[in-house]
GROMACS .gro file of C-alpha atoms in nm:
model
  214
    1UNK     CA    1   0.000   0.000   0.000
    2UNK     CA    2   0.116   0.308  -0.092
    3UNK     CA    3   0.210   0.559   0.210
    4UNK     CA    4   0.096   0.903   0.282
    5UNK     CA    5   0.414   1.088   0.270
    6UNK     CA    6   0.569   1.426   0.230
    7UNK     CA    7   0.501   1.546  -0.105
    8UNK     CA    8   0.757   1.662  -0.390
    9UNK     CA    9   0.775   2.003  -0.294
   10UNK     CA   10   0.809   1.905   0.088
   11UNK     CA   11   1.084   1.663   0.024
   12UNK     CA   12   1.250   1.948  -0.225
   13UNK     CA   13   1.256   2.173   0.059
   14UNK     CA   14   1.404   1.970   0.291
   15UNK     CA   15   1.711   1.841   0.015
   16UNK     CA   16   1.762   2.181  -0.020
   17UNK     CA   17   1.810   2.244   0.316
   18UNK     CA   18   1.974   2.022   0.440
   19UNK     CA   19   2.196   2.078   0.120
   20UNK     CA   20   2.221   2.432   0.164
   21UNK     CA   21   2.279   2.412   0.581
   22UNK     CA   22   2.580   2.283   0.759
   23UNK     CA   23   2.520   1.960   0.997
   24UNK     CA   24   2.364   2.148   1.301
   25UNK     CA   25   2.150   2.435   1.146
   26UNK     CA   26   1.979   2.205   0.851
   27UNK     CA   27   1.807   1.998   1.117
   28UNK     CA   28   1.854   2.268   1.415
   29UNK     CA   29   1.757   2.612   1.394
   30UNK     CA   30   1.869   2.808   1.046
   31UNK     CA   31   1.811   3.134   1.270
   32UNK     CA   32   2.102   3.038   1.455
   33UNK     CA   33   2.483   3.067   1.436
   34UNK     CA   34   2.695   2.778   1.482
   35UNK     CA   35   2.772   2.842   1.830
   36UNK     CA   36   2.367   2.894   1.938
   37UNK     CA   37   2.324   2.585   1.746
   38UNK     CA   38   2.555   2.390   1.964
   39UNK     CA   39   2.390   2.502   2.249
   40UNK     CA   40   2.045   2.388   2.121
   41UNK     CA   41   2.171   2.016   2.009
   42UNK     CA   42   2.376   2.015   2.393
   43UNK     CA   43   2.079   2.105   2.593
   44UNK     CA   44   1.795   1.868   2.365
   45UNK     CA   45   2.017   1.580   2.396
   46UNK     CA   46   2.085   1.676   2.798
   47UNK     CA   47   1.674   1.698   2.827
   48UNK     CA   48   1.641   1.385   2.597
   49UNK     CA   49   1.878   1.133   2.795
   50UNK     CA   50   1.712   1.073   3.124
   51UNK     CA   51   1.355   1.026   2.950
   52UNK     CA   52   1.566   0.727   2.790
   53UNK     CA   53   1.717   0.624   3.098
   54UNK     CA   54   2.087   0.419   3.181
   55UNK     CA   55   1.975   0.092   3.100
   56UNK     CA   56   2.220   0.037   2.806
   57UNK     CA   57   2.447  -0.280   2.874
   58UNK     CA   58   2.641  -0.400   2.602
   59UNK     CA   59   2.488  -0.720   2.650
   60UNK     CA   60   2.195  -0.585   2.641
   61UNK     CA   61   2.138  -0.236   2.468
   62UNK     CA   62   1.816  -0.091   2.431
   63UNK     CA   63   1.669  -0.075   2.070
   64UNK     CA   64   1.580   0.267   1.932
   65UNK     CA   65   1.464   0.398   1.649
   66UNK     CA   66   1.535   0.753   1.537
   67UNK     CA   67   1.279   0.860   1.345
   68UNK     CA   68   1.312   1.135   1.089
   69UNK     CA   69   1.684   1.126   1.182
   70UNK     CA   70   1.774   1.441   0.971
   71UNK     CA   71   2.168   1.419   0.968
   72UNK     CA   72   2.205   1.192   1.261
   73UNK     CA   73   2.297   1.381   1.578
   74UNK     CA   74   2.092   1.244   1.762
   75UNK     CA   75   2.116   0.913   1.643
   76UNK     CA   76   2.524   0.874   1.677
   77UNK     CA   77   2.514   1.041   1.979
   78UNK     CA   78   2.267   0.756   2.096
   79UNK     CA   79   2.480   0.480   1.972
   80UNK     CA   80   2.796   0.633   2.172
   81UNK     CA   81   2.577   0.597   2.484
   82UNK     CA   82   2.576   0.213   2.402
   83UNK     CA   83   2.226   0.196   2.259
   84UNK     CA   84   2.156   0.015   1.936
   85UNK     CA   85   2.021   0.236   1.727
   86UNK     CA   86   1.810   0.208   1.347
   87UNK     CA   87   1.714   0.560   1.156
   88UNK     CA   88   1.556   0.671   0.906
   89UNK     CA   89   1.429   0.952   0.739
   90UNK     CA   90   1.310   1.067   0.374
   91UNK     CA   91   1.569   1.281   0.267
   92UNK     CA   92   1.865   1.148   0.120
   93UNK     CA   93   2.074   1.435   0.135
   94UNK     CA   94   2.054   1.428   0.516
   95UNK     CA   95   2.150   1.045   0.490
   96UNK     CA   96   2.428   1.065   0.255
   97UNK     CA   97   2.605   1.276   0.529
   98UNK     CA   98   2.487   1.052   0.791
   99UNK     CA   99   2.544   0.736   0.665
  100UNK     CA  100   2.945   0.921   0.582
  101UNK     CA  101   2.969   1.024   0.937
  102UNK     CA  102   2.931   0.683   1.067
  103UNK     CA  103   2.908   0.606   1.427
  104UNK     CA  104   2.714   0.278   1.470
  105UNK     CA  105   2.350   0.353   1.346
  106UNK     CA  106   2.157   0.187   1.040
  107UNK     CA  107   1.996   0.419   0.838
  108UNK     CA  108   1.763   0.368   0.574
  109UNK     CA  109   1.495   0.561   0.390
  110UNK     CA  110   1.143   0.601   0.474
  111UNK     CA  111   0.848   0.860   0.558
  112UNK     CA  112   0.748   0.866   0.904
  113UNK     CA  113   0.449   0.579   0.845
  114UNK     CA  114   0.650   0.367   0.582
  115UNK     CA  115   0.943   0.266   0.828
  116UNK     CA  116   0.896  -0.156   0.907
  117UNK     CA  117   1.088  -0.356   1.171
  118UNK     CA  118   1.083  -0.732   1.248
  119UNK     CA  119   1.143  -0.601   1.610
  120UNK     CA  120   0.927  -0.380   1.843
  121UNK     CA  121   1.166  -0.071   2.013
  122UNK     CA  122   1.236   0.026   2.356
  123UNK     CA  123   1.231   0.396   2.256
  124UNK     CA  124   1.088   0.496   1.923
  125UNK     CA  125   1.249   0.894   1.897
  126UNK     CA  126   1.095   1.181   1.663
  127UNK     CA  127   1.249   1.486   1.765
  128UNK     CA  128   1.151   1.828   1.593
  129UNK     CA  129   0.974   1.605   1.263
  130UNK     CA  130   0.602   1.584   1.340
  131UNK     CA  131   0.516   1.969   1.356
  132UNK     CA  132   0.665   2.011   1.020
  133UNK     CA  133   0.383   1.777   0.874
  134UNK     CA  134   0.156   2.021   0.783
  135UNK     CA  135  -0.100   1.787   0.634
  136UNK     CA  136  -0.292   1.589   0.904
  137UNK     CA  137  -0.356   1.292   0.703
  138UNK     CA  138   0.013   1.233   0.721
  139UNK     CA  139   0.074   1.349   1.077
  140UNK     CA  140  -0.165   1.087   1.164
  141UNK     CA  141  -0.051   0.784   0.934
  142UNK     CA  142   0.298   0.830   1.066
  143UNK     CA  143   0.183   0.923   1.414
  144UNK     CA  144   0.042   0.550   1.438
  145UNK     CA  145   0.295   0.367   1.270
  146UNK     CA  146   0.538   0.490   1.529
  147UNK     CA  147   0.347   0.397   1.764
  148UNK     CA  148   0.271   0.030   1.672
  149UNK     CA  149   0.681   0.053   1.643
  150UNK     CA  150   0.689   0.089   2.048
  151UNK     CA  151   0.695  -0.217   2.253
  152UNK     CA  152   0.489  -0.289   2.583
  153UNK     CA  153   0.656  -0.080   2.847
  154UNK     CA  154   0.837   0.160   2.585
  155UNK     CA  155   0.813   0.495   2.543
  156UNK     CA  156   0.723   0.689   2.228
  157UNK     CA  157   0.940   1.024   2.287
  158UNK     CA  158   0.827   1.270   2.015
  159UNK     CA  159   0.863   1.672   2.053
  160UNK     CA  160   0.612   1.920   2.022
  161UNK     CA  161   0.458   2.231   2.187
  162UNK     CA  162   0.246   2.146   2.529
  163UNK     CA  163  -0.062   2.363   2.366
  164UNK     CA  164  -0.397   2.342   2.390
  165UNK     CA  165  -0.506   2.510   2.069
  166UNK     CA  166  -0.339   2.467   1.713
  167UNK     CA  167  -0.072   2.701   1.625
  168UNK     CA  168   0.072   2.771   1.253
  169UNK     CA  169   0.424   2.914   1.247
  170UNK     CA  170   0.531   3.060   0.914
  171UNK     CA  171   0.499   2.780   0.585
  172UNK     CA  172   0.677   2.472   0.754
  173UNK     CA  173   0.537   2.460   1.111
  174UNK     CA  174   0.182   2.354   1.270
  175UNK     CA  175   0.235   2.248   1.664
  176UNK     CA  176  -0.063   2.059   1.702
  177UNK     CA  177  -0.218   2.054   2.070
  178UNK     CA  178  -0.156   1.710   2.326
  179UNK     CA  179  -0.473   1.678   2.315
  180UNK     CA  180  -0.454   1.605   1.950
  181UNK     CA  181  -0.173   1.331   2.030
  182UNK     CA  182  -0.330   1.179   2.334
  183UNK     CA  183  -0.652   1.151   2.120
  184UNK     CA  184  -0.486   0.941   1.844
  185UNK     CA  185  -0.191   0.744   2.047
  186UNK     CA  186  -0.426   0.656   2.378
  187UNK     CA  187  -0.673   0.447   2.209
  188UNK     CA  188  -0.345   0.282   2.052
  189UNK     CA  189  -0.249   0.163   2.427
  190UNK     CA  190   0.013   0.463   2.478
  191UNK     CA  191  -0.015   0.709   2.819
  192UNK     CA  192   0.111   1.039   2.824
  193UNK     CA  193   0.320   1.014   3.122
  194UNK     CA  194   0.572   1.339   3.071
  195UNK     CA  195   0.676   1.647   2.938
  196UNK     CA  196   1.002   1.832   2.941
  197UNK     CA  197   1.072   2.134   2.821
  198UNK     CA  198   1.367   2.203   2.613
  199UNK     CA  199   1.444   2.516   2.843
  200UNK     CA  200   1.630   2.714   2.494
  201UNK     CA  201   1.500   3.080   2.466
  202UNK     CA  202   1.215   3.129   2.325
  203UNK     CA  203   1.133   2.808   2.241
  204UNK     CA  204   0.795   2.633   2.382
  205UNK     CA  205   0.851   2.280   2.233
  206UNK     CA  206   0.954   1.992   2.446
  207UNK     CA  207   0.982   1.620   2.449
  208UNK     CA  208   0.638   1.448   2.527
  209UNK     CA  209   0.639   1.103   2.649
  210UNK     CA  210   0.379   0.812   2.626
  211UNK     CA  211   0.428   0.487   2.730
  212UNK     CA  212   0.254   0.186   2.586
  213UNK     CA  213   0.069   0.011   2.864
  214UNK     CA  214  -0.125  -0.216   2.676
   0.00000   0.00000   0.00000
């Protein structure tokens, strides 16, 4: 079946920037320098890493999937902390330079509801993807195949805005309310059992957490 996916023009957007943008900024903020883009990668990933937890063993690791992986900050930086980690996104200029940067993750290509596993994850990631899907068709297609991607007792970590009304930003950005998420992913057998702010500026988004109970 065919999937729901960014269009032509989305994708085209995104090649280009990620083209046009060095390694931080592309999948960061292109309103920031280099240095306030370290900052906002440092402190994401510094929010992000308790929600995960210090369960990795290398006997053990904990699968995670990084989805719409961008460049793959987040994903190598994962993989150094000893977790095993599969990513994906749908632009291939952001996975040419992450699949030449290395650093332990499998990549592959894939929108956000086309991505299959023969494995369930401990922690299925989306970090700064879903409010750029503008149409809600495709928020919600990928929105549930990420979620039947989570295993009992894992946590779907995804980032958005902790709104209660809908909220267009310029021609790339919708932050949907939770009440919009905990609509589609609770029937699914997900809980919303967190949110944590990134804490950067401005900046209202955070990392939501629900954990499949069922």
């Amino acid at each position: 079946m065919a999937g729901t996916g960014p269009s032509e023009a989305t994708l085209g957007y995104w090649d280009t920037r990620h083209r046009d943008h060095d390694d931080l900024a592309s999948g960061g903020h292109i309103g920031l320098d280099r240095a306030g883009n370290e900052i906002f990668y440092a402190l994401r990933l510094g929010a992000l890493l308790p929600l995960i937890g210090d369960l990795a063993d290398e006997s053990a690791p904990l699968f995670v999937l990084d989805a719409g992986c961008g460049k793959g900050h987040f994903a190598r930086a994962l993989a150094r902390c000893g977790h095993r980690v599969d990513a994906f996104d749908a632009s291939e200029e952001a996975l040419a330079h992450a699949r030449a940067q290395g650093g332990g993750p499998r990549y592959g290509t894939a929108a956000l509801d086309e991505w299959r596993s023969p494995w369930p994850y401990d922690v299925v990631l989306c970090v700064d993807v879903l409010f750029h899907v503008l149409d809600d068709e495709e928020w919600q297609a990928g929105l549930r195949n990420l979620a039947s991607l989570t295993r009992l007792t894992g946590r779907l970590i995804l980032t958005d805005e902790d709104t209660t009304a809908r909220r267009p930003r310029g021609d790339y950005i919708v932050h949907r309310p939770t009440s919009d998420y905990r609509a589609l992913l609770e029937p699914l057998g997900l809980r919303h059992t967190g949110f944590t702010p990134y804490g950067f500026r401005e900046n209202e988004v955070g990392f939501h957490v629900f954990t499949r109970i069922r």
